PDB file of C-alpha atoms in Angstrom:
ATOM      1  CA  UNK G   1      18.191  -8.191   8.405  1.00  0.00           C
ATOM      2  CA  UNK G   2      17.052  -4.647   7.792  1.00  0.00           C
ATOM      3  CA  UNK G   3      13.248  -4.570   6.027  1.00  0.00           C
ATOM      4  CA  UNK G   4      13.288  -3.157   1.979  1.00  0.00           C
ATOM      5  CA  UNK G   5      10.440  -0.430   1.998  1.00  0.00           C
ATOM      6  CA  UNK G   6       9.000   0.020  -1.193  1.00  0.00           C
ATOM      7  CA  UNK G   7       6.392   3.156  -2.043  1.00  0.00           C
ATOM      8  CA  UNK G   8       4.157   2.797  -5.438  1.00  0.00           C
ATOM      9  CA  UNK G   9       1.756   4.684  -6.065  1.00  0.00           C
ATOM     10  CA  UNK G  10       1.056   7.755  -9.089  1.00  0.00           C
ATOM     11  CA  UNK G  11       4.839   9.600 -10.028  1.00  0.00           C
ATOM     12  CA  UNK G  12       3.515  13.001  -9.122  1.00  0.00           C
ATOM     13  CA  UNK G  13       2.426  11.871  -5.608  1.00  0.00           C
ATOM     14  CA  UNK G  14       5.416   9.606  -4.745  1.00  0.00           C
ATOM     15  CA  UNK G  15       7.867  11.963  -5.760  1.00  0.00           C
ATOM     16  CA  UNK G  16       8.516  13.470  -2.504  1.00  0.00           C
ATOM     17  CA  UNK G  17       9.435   9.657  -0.881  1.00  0.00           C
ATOM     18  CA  UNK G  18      12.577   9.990  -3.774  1.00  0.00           C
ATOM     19  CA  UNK G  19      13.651  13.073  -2.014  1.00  0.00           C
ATOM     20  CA  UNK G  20      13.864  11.135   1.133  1.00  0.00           C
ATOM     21  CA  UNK G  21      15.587   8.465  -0.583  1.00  0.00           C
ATOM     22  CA  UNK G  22      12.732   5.983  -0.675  1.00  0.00           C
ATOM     23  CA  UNK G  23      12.589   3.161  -2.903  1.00  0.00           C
ATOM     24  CA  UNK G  24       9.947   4.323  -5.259  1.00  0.00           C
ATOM     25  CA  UNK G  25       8.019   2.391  -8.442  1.00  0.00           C
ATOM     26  CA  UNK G  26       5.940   4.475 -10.561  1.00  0.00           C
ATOM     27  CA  UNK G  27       2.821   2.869 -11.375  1.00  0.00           C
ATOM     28  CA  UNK G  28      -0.161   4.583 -13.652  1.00  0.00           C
ATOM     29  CA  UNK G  29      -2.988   2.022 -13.412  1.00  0.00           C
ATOM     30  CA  UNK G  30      -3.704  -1.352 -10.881  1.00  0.00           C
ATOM     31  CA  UNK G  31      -2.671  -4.113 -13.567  1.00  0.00           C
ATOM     32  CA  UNK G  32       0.812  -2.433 -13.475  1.00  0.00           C
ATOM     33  CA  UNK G  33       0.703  -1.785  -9.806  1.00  0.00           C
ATOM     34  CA  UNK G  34      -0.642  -5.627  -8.937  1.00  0.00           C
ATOM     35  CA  UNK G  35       2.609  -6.784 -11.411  1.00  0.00           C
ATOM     36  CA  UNK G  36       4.687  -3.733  -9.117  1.00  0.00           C
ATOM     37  CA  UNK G  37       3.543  -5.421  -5.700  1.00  0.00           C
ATOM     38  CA  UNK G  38       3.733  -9.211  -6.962  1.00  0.00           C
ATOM     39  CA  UNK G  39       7.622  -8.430  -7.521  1.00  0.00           C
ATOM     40  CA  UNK G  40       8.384  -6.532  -4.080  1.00  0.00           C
ATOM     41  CA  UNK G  41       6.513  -9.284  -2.400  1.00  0.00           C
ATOM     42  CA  UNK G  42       8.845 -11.558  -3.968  1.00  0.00           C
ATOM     43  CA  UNK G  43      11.688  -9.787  -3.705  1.00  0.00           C
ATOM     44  CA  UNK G  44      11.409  -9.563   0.434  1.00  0.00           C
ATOM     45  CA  UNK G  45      10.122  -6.078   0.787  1.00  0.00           C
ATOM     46  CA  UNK G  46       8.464  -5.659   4.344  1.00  0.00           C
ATOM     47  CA  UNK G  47       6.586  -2.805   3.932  1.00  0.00           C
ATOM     48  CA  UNK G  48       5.258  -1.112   0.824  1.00  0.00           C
ATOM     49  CA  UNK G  49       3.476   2.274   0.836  1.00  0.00           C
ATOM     50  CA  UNK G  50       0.742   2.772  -1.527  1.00  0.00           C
ATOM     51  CA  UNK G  51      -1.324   5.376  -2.559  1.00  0.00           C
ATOM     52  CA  UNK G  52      -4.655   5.225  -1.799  1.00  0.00           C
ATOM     53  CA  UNK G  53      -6.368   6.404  -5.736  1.00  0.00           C
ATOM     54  CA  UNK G  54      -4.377   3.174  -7.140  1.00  0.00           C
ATOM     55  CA  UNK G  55      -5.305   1.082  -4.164  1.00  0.00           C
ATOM     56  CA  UNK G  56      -8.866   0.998  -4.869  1.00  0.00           C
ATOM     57  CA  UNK G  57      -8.393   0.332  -8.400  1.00  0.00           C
ATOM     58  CA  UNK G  58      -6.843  -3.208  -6.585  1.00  0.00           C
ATOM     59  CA  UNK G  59      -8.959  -4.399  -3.524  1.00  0.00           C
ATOM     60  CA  UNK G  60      -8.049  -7.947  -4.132  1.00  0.00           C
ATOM     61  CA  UNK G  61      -4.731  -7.489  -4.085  1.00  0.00           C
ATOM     62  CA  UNK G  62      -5.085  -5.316  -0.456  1.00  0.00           C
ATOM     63  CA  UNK G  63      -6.929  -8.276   0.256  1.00  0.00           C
ATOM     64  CA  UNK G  64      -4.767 -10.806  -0.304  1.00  0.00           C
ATOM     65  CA  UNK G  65      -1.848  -9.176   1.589  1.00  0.00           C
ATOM     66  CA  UNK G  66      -3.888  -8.006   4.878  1.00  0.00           C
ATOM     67  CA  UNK G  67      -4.065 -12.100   5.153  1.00  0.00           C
ATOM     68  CA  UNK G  68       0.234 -12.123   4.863  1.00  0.00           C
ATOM     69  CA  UNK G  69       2.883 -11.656   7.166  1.00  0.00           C
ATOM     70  CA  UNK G  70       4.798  -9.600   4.809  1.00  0.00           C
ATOM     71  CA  UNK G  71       4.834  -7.274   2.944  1.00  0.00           C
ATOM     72  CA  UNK G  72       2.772  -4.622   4.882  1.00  0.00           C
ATOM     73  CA  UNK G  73       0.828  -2.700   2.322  1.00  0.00           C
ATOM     74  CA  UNK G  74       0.226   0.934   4.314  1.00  0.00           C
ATOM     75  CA  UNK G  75      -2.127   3.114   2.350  1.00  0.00           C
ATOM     76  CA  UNK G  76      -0.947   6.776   1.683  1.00  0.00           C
ATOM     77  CA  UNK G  77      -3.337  10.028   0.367  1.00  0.00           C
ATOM     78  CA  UNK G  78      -2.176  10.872  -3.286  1.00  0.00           C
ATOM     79  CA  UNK G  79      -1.792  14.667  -4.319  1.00  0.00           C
ATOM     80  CA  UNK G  80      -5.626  15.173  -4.037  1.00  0.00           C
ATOM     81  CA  UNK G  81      -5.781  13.974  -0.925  1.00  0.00           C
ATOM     82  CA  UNK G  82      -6.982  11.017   0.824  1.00  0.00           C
ATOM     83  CA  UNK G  83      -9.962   9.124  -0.583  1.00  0.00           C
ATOM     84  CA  UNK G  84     -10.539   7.622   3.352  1.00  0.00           C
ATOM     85  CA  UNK G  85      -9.886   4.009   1.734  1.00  0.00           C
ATOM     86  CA  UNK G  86      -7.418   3.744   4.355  1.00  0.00           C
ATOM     87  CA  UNK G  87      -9.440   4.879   7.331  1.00  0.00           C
ATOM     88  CA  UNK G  88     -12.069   2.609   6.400  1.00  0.00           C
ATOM     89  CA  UNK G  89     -10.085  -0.638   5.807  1.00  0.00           C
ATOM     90  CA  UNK G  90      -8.187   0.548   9.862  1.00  0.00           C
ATOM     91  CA  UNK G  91     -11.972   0.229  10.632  1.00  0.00           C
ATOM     92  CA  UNK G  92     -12.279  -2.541   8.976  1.00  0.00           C
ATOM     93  CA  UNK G  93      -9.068  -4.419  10.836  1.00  0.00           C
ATOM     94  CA  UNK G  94      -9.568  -3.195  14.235  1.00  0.00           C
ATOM     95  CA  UNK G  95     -13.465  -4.451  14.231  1.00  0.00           C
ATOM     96  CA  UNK G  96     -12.795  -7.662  13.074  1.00  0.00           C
ATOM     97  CA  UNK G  97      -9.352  -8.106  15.675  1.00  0.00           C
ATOM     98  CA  UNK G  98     -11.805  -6.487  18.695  1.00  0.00           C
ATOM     99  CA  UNK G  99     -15.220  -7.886  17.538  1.00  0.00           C
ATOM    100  CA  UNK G 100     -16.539  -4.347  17.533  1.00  0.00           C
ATOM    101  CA  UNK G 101     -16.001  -0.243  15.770  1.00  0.00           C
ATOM    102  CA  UNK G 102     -14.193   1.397  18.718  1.00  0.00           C
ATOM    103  CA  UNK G 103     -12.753   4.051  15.983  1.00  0.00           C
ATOM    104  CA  UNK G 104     -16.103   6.054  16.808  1.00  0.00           C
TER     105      UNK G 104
END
């Protein structure tokens, strides 16, 4: 069975994924996109692309789902750019699957 990928994130930066015929959910704060993820979670999505400005509004939730199989939440800049959020929780991952920072 072919994975459903999902991208959420701020209209103006997920736009572009539309073009490409991406799945895309519009979200403009984290209670609506923590409601947005709950239901792709549940509805089998296996990878969800988020942007990185409503990600940190929702570090729980990141949380949570870096402890799941599925779905794979992949942080994504938004229209200003990246924050580093996702650089930092790669760090973050590799560190504590190595035991050290080799990103350095």
């Amino acid at each position: 069975m072919k994975a459903k990928i999902g991208v959420v994130g701020e209209a103006s930066a997920i736009f572009p994924f539309k073009l490409l015929n991406f799945t895309t959910f519009a979200v403009d704060s984290g209670s609506a996109a923590r409601r947005q993820i709950r239901e792709l979670a549940n509805d089998q999505y296996g990878i969800i692309y988020l942007t990185e400005t409503i990600a940190e509004q929702i570090p729980d939730v990141l949380d949570y789902y870096e402890s799941q199989t599925l779905p794979a939440i992949i942080l994504i800049p938004s229209q200003k750019g990246s924050t580093g959020l996702a650089s930092q929780r790669l760090r973050g991952t590799v560190e504590r699957a190595v035991g050290q920072d080799i990103l350095d």
